[in-house]
Short mmCIF file of C-alpha atoms (C1' of nucleotides) in Angstrom, two decimals:
data_model
loop_
_atom_site.label_atom_id
_atom_site.label_comp_id
_atom_site.label_asym_id
_atom_site.label_seq_id
_atom_site.Cartn_x
_atom_site.Cartn_y
_atom_site.Cartn_z
CA MET A 25 29.13 10.08 25.27
CA THR A 26 26.22 10.86 23.00
CA LEU A 27 25.45 7.18 22.83
CA VAL A 28 25.38 6.89 26.62
CA MET A 29 23.14 9.94 26.99
CA GLY A 30 20.90 8.62 24.27
CA PHE A 31 20.63 5.35 26.11
CA PHE A 32 19.53 6.99 29.35
CA LEU A 33 17.18 9.32 27.52
CA ARG A 34 15.51 6.33 25.92
CA LEU A 35 15.24 4.63 29.28
CA ARG A 36 13.68 7.70 30.84
CA LEU A 37 11.24 8.21 28.01
CA ALA A 38 10.28 4.58 28.07
CA SER A 39 9.37 4.82 31.74
CA VAL A 40 7.14 7.87 31.30
CA PRO A 41 3.54 6.98 30.52
CA ALA A 42 2.28 8.19 27.16
CA ASP A 43 0.39 11.46 27.43
CA ASN A 44 -2.21 12.84 25.09
CA ALA A 45 0.04 15.57 23.74
CA THR A 46 2.49 13.10 22.24
CA MET A 47 0.11 10.28 21.34
CA ALA A 48 -0.49 9.51 17.72
CA THR A 49 -3.27 7.61 16.05
CA PHE A 50 -2.96 5.21 13.15
CA LEU A 51 -5.21 3.19 10.90
CA PHE A 52 -4.38 -0.42 10.09
CA LYS A 53 -6.14 -2.33 7.35
CA THR A 54 -6.80 -6.02 7.55
CA GLU A 55 -8.59 -8.52 5.36
CA PRO A 56 -11.12 -10.04 7.79
CA ASP A 57 -10.93 -13.49 6.16
CA ASP A 58 -7.25 -13.39 7.01
CA PHE A 59 -7.24 -11.70 10.43
CA SER A 60 -10.31 -9.87 11.73
CA TRP A 61 -11.17 -7.61 14.65
CA ASP A 62 -12.88 -10.60 16.28
CA ASP A 63 -9.65 -12.57 15.91
CA LEU A 64 -7.77 -9.76 17.66
CA VAL A 65 -10.30 -9.75 20.52
CA ARG A 66 -10.02 -13.55 20.78
CA VAL A 67 -6.22 -13.64 20.98
CA GLY A 68 -5.91 -10.45 23.07
CA ARG A 69 -2.61 -9.37 21.53
CA GLU A 70 -1.14 -9.94 18.09
CA PRO A 71 2.06 -9.07 16.22
CA TRP A 72 0.96 -7.00 13.23
CA ASN A 73 3.07 -8.77 10.62
CA GLY A 74 2.83 -9.13 6.87
CA VAL A 75 3.49 -5.44 6.14
CA SER A 76 6.03 -5.30 3.30
CA ASN A 77 5.24 -2.02 1.55
CA ASN A 78 7.98 0.46 2.35
CA THR A 79 5.70 3.45 3.04
CA ALA A 80 3.56 1.31 5.32
CA LEU A 81 6.70 0.11 7.11
CA ILE A 82 7.82 3.71 7.69
CA HIS A 83 4.48 4.44 9.35
CA LEU A 84 4.64 1.22 11.33
CA ARG A 85 8.10 2.10 12.67
CA ALA A 86 6.66 5.41 13.89
CA CYS A 87 4.21 3.58 16.18
CA ARG A 88 4.83 3.92 19.90
CA PRO A 89 3.36 2.08 22.88
CA GLY A 90 0.07 3.68 23.87
CA ASP A 91 -0.70 5.01 20.39
CA GLU A 92 -4.15 3.98 19.25
CA VAL A 93 -5.16 2.33 16.01
CA PHE A 94 -8.37 2.27 14.04
CA ILE A 95 -8.84 -1.25 12.71
CA TYR A 96 -10.32 -1.26 9.20
CA HIS A 97 -11.67 -4.28 7.33
CA THR A 98 -10.89 -4.41 3.61
CA GLY A 99 -12.64 -6.56 1.01
CA LYS A 100 -16.43 -6.76 1.17
CA GLU A 101 -16.77 -4.85 4.44
CA ARG A 102 -14.68 -1.73 3.88
CA ARG A 103 -15.32 -0.14 7.26
CA ILE A 104 -13.73 0.75 10.57
CA VAL A 105 -14.71 -1.85 13.13
CA GLY A 106 -12.64 -1.28 16.25
CA LEU A 107 -10.06 0.65 18.19
CA ALA A 108 -6.81 -1.00 19.22
CA ARG A 109 -3.63 0.05 20.96
CA ILE A 110 0.05 -0.31 20.19
CA ALA A 111 1.41 -2.59 22.89
CA CYS A 112 5.18 -2.29 22.37
CA GLU A 113 7.93 -0.61 20.39
CA PRO A 114 8.28 -1.79 16.78
CA TYR A 115 10.63 -4.73 16.48
CA GLU A 116 12.13 -6.94 13.81
CA ASP A 117 9.82 -9.57 12.37
CA PRO A 118 11.40 -12.77 13.73
CA GLU A 119 10.11 -14.67 10.72
CA LYS A 120 11.72 -12.28 8.24
CA PRO A 121 15.15 -11.21 9.50
CA GLY A 122 17.29 -8.76 7.54
CA ARG A 123 18.34 -5.12 7.56
CA ASN A 124 17.51 -2.24 5.26
CA ALA A 125 19.86 0.49 3.99
CA LYS A 126 19.42 2.45 7.25
CA ASP A 127 20.37 -0.64 9.24
CA GLU A 128 16.86 -0.90 10.58
CA PRO A 129 15.10 -4.26 10.68
CA LYS A 130 13.77 -4.61 7.14
CA PHE A 131 10.42 -5.99 8.20
CA ALA A 132 9.12 -4.32 11.32
CA VAL A 133 6.24 -5.55 13.45
CA VAL A 134 4.32 -4.09 16.38
CA ASP A 135 2.09 -5.87 18.83
CA VAL A 136 -1.50 -4.65 18.86
CA GLU A 137 -4.16 -5.22 21.51
CA PRO A 138 -7.89 -4.46 21.28
CA VAL A 139 -9.28 -1.46 23.20
CA LYS A 140 -12.95 -1.54 22.24
CA PRO A 141 -15.20 -2.16 19.26
CA VAL A 142 -16.80 0.82 17.54
CA LYS A 143 -20.43 1.56 18.39
CA THR A 144 -21.05 2.49 14.77
CA ALA A 145 -18.93 1.06 11.97
CA VAL A 146 -17.81 3.90 9.72
CA THR A 147 -17.71 2.88 6.06
CA LEU A 148 -15.21 3.81 3.40
CA ALA A 149 -18.10 5.37 1.45
CA GLU A 150 -18.87 7.72 4.36
CA ILE A 151 -15.22 8.63 4.76
CA LYS A 152 -14.78 9.28 1.03
CA SER A 153 -17.86 11.47 0.89
CA ASP A 154 -16.75 13.58 3.85
CA LYS A 155 -14.50 16.50 2.88
CA ARG A 156 -12.75 16.43 6.25
CA PHE A 157 -11.03 13.19 5.22
CA ALA A 158 -9.94 14.25 1.74
CA ASP A 159 -6.27 14.12 2.76
CA LEU A 160 -6.45 10.80 4.58
CA TRP A 161 -4.22 8.13 3.02
CA LEU A 162 -7.20 5.77 3.04
CA VAL A 163 -8.87 8.06 0.51
CA LYS A 164 -5.83 9.27 -1.42
CA HIS A 165 -3.81 6.11 -1.49
CA THR A 166 -6.02 3.05 -1.71
CA ARG A 167 -3.28 0.50 -1.36
CA LEU A 168 -1.54 1.69 1.79
CA SER A 169 -2.25 -0.62 4.73
CA VAL A 170 -0.65 1.30 7.63
CA MET A 171 -1.16 5.06 7.91
CA PRO A 172 -1.16 7.89 10.44
CA VAL A 173 -4.45 9.63 11.23
CA PRO A 174 -3.96 13.38 11.83
CA ALA A 175 -5.40 14.69 15.12
CA LYS A 176 -8.37 16.50 13.61
CA MET A 177 -9.43 13.48 11.59
CA ASP A 178 -8.84 11.28 14.60
CA LYS A 179 -11.30 13.34 16.61
CA ALA A 180 -13.89 13.36 13.85
CA LEU A 181 -13.56 9.62 13.29
CA ARG A 182 -13.93 8.83 16.98
CA THR A 183 -17.15 10.83 17.09
CA MET A 184 -18.50 9.06 14.02
CA CYS A 185 -17.54 5.69 15.48
CA GLY A 186 -19.19 6.51 18.82
CA LEU A 187 -15.92 6.15 20.66
"C1'" DG B 19 19.81 4.23 -13.83
"C1'" DC B 20 16.06 3.44 -17.01
"C1'" DC B 21 11.98 1.09 -18.07
"C1'" DA B 22 9.10 -2.89 -19.56
"C1'" DA B 23 7.05 -6.76 -17.61
"C1'" DC B 24 5.11 -8.63 -13.93
"C1'" DG B 25 2.82 -9.21 -9.33
"C1'" DT B 26 -0.18 -7.41 -5.71
"C1'" DT B 27 -3.64 -4.74 -3.34
"C1'" DG B 28 -8.04 -3.66 -2.74
"C1'" DG B 29 -12.09 -0.96 -4.54
"C1'" DC B 30 -15.78 -1.64 -7.55
"C1'" DG C 28 -14.18 -11.30 -11.53
"C1'" DC C 29 -12.24 -7.14 -13.30
"C1'" DC C 30 -8.89 -3.80 -13.38
"C1'" DA C 31 -6.56 0.70 -11.82
"C1'" DA C 32 -2.89 1.98 -9.29
"C1'" DC C 33 0.67 1.16 -7.68
"C1'" DG C 34 5.45 -1.40 -6.17
"C1'" DT C 35 9.10 -4.58 -7.54
"C1'" DT C 36 12.16 -7.01 -10.46
"C1'" DG C 37 15.48 -7.79 -13.85
"C1'" DG C 38 17.45 -7.02 -18.43
"C1'" DC C 39 20.06 -3.74 -20.66
#
DNA sequence: GCCAACGTTGGC
DNA sequence: GCCAACGTTGGC
């Protein structure tokens, strides 16, 4: 019974367009030599694969269609370059099948599509020097590649990016 | 279940 | 290119 209700609830929720109250924002890092913002614009939609860190995977599984994503370039650039959107529910990486202890797909993936480039690239240095972002994973936890961006920081970042 | 050794990420 | 800060692995 619960299963059946859960099924219909999921169906109903899936058919309701995302609204601002429930939308979340994330930040995804990428090494531009590997896969850049320009690559994303070129292909139009891309499965965000290669995430193997467990904390990053937890954040990735929390992504929902319509959620938006700051795209950040690591390496020499170290700056936010664009805004993208989650295009589907997280799903199992077809190239890396397997289940974790919770019987979830071990390696989750979400498809991402570009929304628009930033007007002003916001650098890691700016973010680190701004107290408002002191609790952002990007600042606190250098090596995490997929992270949520709390609403207040989201707003501040969008302003800085000219979005 | 502990922990040393090792591998990786990503800033500097 | 270096290395700090992790996460992972495997011996015990």
